[in-house]
GROMACS .gro file of N, CA, C and O in nm:
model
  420
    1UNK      N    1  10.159  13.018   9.225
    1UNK     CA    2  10.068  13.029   9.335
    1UNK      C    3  10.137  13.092   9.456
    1UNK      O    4  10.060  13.138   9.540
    2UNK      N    5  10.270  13.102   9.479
    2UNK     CA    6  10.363  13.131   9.581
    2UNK      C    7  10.351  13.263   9.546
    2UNK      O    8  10.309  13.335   9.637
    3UNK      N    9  10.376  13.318   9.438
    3UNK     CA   10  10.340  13.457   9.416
    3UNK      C   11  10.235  13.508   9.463
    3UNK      O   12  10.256  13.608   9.531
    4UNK      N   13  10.120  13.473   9.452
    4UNK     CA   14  10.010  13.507   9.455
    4UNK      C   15   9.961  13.534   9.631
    4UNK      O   16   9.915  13.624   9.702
    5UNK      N   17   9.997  13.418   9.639
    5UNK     CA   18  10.037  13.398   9.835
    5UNK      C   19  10.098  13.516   9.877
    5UNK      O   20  10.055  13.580   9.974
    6UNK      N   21  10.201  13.552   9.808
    6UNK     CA   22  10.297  13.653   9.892
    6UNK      C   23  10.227  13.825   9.870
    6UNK      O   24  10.218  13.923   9.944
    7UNK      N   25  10.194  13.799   9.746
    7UNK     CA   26  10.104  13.945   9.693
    7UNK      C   27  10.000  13.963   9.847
    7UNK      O   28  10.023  14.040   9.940
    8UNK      N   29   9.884  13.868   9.834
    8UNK     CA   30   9.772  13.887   9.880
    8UNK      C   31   9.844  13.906  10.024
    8UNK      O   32   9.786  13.994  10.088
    9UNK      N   33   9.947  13.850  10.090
    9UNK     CA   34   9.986  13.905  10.224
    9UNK      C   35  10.013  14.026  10.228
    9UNK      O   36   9.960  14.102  10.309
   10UNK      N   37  10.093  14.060  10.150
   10UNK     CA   38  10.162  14.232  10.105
   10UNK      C   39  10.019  14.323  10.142
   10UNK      O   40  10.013  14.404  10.234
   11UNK      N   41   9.905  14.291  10.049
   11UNK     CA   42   9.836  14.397  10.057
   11UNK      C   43   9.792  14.386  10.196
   11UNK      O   44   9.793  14.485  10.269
   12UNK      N   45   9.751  14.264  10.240
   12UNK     CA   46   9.680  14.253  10.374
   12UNK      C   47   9.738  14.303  10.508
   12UNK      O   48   9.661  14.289  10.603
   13UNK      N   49   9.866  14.362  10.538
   13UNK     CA   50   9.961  14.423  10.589
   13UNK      C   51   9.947  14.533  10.518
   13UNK      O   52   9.948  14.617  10.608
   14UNK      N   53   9.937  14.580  10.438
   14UNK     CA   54   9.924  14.745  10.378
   14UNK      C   55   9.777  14.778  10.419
   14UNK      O   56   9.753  14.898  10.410
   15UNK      N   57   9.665  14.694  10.467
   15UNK     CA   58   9.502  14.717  10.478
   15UNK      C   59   9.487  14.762  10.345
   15UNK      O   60   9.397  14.846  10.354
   16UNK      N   61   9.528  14.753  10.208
   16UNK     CA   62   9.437  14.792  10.132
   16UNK      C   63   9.409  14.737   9.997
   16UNK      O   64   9.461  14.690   9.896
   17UNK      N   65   9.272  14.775  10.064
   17UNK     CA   66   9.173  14.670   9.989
   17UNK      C   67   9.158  14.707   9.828
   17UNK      O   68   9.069  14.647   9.768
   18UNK      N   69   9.221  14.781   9.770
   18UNK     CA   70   9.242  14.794   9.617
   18UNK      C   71   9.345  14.753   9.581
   18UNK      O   72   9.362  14.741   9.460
   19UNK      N   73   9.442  14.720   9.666
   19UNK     CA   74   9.520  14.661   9.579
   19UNK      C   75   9.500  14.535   9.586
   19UNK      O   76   9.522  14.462   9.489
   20UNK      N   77   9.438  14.474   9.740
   20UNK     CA   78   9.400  14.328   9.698
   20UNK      C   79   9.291  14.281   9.590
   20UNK      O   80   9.304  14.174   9.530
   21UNK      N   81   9.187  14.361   9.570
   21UNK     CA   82   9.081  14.327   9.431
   21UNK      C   83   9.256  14.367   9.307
   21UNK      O   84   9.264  14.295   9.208
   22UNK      N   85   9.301  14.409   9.315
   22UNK     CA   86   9.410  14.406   9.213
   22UNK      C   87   9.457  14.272   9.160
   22UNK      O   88   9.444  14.214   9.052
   23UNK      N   89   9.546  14.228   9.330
   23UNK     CA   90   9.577  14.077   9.291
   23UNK      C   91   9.490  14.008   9.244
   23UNK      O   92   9.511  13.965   9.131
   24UNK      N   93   9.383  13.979   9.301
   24UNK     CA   94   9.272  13.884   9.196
   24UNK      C   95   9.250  13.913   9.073
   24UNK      O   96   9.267  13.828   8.986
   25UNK      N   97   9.218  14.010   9.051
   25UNK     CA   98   9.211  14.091   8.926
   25UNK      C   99   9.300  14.075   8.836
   25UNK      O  100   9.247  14.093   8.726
   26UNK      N  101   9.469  14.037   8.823
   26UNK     CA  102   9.551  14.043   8.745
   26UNK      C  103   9.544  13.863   8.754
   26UNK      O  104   9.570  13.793   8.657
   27UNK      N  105   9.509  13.814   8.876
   27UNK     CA  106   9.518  13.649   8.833
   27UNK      C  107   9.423  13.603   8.766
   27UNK      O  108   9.430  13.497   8.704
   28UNK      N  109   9.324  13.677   8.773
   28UNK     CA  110   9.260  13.644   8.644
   28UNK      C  111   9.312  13.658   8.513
   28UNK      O  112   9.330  13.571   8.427
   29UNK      N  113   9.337  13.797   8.508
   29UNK     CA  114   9.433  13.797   8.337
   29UNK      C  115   9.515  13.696   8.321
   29UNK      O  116   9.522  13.622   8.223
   30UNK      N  117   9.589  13.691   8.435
   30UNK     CA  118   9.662  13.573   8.395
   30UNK      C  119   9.634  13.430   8.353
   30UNK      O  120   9.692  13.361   8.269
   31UNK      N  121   9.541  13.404   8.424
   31UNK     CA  122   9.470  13.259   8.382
   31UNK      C  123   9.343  13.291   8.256
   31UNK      O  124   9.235  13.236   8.231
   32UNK      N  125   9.403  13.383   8.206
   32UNK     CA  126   9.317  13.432   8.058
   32UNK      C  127   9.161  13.426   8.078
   32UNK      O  128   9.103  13.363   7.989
   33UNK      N  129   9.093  13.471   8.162
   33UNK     CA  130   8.946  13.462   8.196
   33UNK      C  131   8.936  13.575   8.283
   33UNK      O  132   8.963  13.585   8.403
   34UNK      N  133   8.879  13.680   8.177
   34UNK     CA  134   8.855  13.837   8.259
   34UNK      C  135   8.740  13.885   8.266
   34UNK      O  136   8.723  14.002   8.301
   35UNK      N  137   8.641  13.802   8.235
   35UNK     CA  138   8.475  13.830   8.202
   35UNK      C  139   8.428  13.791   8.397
   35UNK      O  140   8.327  13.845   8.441
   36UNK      N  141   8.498  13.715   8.476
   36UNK     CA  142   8.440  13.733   8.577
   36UNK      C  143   8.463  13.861   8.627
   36UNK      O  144   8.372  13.929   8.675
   37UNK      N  145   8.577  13.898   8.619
   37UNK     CA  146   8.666  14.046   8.658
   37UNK      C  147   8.562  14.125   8.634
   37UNK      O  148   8.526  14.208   8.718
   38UNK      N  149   8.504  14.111   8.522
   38UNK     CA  150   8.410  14.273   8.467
   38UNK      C  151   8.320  14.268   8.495
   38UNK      O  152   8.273  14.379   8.519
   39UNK      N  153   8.201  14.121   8.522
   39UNK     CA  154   8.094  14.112   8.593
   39UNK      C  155   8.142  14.168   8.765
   39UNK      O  156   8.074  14.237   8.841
   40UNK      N  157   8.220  14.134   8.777
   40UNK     CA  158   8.247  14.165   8.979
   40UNK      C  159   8.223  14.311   8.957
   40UNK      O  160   8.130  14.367   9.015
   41UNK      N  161   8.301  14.372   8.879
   41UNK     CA  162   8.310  14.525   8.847
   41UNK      C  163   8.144  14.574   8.824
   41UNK      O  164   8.074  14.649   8.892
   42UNK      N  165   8.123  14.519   8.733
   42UNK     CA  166   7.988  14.638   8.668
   42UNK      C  167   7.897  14.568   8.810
   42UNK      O  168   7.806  14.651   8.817
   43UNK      N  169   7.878  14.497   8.888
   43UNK     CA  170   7.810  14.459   9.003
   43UNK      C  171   7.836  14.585   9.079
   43UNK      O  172   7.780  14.694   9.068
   44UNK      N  173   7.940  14.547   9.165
   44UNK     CA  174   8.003  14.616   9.264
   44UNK      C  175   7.969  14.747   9.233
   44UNK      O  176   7.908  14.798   9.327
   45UNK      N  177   7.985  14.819   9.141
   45UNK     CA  178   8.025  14.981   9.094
   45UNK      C  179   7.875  15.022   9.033
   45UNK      O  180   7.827  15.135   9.029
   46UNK      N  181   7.824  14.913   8.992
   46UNK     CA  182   7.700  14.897   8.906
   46UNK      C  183   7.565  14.976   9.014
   46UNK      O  184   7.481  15.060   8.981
   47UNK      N  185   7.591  14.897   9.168
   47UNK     CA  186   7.524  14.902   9.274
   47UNK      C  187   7.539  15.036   9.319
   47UNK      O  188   7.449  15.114   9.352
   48UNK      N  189   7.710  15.065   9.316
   48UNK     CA  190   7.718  15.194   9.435
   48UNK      C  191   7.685  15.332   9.282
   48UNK      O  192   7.644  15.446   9.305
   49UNK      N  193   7.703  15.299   9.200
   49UNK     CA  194   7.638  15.444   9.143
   49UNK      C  195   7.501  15.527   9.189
   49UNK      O  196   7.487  15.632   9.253
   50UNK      N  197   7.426  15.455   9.141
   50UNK     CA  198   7.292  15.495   9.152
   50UNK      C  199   7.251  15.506   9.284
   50UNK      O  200   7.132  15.529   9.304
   51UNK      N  201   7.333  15.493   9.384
   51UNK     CA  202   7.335  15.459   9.531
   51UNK      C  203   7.385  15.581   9.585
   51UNK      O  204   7.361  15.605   9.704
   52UNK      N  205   7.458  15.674   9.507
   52UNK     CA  206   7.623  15.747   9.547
   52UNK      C  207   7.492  15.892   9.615
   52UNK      O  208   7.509  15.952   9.721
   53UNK      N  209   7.373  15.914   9.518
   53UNK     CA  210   7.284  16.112   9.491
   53UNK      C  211   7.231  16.044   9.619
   53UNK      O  212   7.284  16.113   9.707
   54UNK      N  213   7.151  15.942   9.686
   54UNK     CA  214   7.105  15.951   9.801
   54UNK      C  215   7.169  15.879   9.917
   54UNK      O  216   7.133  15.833  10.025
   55UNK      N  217   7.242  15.884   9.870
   55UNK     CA  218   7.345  15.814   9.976
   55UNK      C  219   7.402  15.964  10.080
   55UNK      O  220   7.379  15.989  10.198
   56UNK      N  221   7.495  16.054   9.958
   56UNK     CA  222   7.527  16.177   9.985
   56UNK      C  223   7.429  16.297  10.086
   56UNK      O  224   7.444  16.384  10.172
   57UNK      N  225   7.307  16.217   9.991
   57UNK     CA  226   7.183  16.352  10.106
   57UNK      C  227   7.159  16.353  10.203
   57UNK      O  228   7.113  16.450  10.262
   58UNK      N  229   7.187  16.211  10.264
   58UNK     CA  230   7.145  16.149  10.348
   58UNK      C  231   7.224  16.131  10.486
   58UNK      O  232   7.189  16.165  10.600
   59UNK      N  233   7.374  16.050  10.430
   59UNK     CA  234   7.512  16.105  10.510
   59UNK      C  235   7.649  16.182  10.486
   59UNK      O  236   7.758  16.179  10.544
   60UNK      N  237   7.597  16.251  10.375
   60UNK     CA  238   7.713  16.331  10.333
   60UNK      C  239   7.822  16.224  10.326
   60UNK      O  240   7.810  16.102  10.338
   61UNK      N  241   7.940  16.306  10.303
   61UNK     CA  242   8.065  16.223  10.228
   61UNK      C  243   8.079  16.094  10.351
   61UNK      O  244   8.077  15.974  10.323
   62UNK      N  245   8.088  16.134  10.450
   62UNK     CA  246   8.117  15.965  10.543
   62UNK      C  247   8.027  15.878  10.497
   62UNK      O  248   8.082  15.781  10.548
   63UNK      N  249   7.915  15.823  10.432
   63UNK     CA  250   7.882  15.783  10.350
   63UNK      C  251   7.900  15.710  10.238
   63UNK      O  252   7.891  15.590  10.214
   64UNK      N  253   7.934  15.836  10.156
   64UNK     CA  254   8.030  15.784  10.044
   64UNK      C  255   8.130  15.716  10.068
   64UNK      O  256   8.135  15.617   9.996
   65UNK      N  257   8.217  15.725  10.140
   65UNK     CA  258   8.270  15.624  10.169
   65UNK      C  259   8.333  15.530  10.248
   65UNK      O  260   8.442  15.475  10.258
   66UNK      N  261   8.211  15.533  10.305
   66UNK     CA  262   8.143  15.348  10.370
   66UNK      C  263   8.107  15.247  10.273
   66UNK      O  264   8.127  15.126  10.278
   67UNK      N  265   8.020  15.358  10.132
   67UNK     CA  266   7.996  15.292  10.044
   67UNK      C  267   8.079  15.250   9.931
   67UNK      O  268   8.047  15.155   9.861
   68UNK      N  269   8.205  15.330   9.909
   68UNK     CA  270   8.311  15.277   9.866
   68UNK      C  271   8.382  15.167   9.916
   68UNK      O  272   8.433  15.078   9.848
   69UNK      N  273   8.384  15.179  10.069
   69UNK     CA  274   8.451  15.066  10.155
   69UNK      C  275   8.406  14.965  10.082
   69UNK      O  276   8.474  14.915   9.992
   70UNK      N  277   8.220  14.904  10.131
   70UNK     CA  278   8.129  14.782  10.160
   70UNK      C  279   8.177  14.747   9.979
   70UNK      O  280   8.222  14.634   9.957
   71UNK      N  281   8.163  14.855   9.851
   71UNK     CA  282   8.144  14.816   9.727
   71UNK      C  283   8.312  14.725   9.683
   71UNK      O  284   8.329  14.630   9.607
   72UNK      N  285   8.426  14.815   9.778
   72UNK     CA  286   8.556  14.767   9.750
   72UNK      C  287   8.594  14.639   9.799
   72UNK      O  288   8.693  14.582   9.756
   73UNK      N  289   8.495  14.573   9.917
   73UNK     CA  290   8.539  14.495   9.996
   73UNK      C  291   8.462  14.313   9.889
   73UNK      O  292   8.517  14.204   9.870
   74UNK      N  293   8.308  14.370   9.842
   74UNK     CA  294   8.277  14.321   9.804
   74UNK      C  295   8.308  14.270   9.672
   74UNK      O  296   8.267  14.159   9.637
   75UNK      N  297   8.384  14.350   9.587
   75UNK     CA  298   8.474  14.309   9.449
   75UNK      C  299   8.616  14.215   9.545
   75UNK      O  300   8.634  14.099   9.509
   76UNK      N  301   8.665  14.245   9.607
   76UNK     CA  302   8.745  14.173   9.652
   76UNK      C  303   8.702  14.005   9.690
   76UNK      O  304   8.769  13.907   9.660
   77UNK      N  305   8.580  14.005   9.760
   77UNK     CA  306   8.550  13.891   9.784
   77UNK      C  307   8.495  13.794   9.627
   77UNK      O  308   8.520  13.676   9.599
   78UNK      N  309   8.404  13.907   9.539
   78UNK     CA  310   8.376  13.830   9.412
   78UNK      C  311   8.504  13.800   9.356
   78UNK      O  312   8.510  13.690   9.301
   79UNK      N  313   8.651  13.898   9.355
   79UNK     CA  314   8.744  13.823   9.231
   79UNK      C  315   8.793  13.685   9.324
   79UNK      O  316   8.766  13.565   9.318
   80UNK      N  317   8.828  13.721   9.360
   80UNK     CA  318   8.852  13.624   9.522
   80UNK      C  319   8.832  13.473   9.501
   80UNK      O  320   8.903  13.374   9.486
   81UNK      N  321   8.686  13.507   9.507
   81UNK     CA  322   8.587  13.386   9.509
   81UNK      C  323   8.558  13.332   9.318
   81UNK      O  324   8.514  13.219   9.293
   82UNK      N  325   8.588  13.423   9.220
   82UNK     CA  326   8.559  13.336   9.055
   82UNK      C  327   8.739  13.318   9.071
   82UNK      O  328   8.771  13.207   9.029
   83UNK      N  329   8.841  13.386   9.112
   83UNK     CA  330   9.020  13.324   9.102
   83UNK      C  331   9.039  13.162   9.118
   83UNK      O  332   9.082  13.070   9.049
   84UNK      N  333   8.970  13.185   9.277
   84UNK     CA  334   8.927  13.004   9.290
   84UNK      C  335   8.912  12.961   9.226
   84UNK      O  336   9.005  12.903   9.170
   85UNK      N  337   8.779  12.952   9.175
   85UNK     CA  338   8.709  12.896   9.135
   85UNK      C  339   8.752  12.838   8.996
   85UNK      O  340   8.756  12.721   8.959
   86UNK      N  341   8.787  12.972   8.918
   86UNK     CA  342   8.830  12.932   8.786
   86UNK      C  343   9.013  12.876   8.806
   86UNK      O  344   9.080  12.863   8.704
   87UNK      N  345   9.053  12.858   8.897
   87UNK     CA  346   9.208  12.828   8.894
   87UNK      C  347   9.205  12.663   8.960
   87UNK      O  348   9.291  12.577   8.944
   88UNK      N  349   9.062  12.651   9.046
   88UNK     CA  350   9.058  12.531   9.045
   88UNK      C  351   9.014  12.425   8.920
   88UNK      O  352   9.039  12.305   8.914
   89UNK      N  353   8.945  12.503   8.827
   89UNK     CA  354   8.921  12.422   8.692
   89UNK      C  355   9.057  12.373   8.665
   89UNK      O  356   9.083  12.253   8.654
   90UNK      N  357   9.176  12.502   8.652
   90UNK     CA  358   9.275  12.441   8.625
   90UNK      C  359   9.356  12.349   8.660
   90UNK      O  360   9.412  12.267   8.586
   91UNK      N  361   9.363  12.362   8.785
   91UNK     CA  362   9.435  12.243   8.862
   91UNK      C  363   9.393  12.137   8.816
   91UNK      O  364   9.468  12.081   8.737
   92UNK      N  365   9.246  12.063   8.851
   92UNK     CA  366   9.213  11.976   8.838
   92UNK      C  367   9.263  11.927   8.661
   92UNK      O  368   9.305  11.819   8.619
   93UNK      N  369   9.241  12.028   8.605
   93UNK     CA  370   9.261  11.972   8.413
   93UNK      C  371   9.411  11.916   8.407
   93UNK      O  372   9.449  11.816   8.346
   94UNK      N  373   9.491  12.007   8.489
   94UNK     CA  374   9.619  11.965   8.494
   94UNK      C  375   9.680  12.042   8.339
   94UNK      O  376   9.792  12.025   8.291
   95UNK      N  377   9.578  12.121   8.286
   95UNK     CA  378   9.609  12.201   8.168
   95UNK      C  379   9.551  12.369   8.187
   95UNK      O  380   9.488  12.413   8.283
   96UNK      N  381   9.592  12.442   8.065
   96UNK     CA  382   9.563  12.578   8.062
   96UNK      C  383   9.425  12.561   7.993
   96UNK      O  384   9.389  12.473   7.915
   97UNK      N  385   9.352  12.679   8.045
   97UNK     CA  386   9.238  12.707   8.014
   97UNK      C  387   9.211  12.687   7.821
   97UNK      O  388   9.316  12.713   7.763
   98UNK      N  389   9.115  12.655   7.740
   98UNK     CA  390   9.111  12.669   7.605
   98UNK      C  391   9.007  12.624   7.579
   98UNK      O  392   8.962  12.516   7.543
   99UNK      N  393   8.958  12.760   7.609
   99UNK     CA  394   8.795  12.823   7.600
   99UNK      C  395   8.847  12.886   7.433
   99UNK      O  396   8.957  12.928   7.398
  100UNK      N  397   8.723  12.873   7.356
  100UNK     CA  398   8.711  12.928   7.188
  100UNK      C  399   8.766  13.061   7.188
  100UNK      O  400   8.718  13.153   7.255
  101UNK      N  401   8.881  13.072   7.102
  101UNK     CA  402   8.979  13.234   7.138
  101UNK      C  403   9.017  13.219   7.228
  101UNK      O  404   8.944  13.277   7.309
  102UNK      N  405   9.114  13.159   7.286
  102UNK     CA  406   9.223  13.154   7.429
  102UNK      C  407   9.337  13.085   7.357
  102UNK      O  408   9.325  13.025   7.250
  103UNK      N  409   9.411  13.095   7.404
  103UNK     CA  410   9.517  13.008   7.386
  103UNK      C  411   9.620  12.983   7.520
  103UNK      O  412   9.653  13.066   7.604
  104UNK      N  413   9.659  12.844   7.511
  104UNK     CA  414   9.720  12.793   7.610
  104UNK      C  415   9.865  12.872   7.679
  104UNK      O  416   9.969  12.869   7.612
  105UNK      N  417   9.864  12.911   7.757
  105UNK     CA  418   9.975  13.013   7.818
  105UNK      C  419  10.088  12.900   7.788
  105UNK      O  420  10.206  12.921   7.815
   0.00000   0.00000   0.00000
């Protein structure tokens, strides 16, 4: 968790916000539960596609990315928010995750 602490400062001193959806993103792999990871993803990215042809017509590239910003900021807050969530299951079990096909780190 000290790791994780020190990561998420790193990026937050660098301002950037891809590498912090990173850190969440890899603590998930790590705590073997990556299906929130890919729901945050196909959300986030899911939204700004179909968003990107009138987005562009509308404000040209500053636009695009505002809408990269709001879509990057918002995967950050979803891994963010299932890392918790699913790392507090763990704590509390006082064991590794062993969901059907997982195995205990």
């Amino acid at each position: 968790m000290a790791a994780l602490r020190r990561a998420v400062g790193a990026c937050l001193r660098r301002r950037s916000r891809d590498a912090l959806q990173a850190v969440f993103g890899f603590g998930l792999v790590a705590i073997r539960d990556t299906l929130p990871s890919l729901l945050a993803f196909a959300v986030c990215y899911g939204l700004l596609a179909p968003a990107a042809v009138p987005l562009s017509a509308r404000g040209g590239l500053t636009a695009l990315w505002l809408a990269l910003l709001g879509a990057n900021t918002l995967l950050v807050v979803g891994q963010a928010a299932f890392f918790h969530l699913r790392s507090g299951r763990l704590r509390r079990s006082g064991r590794p995750s062993t969901a059907p096909g997982r195995t205990p780190a």
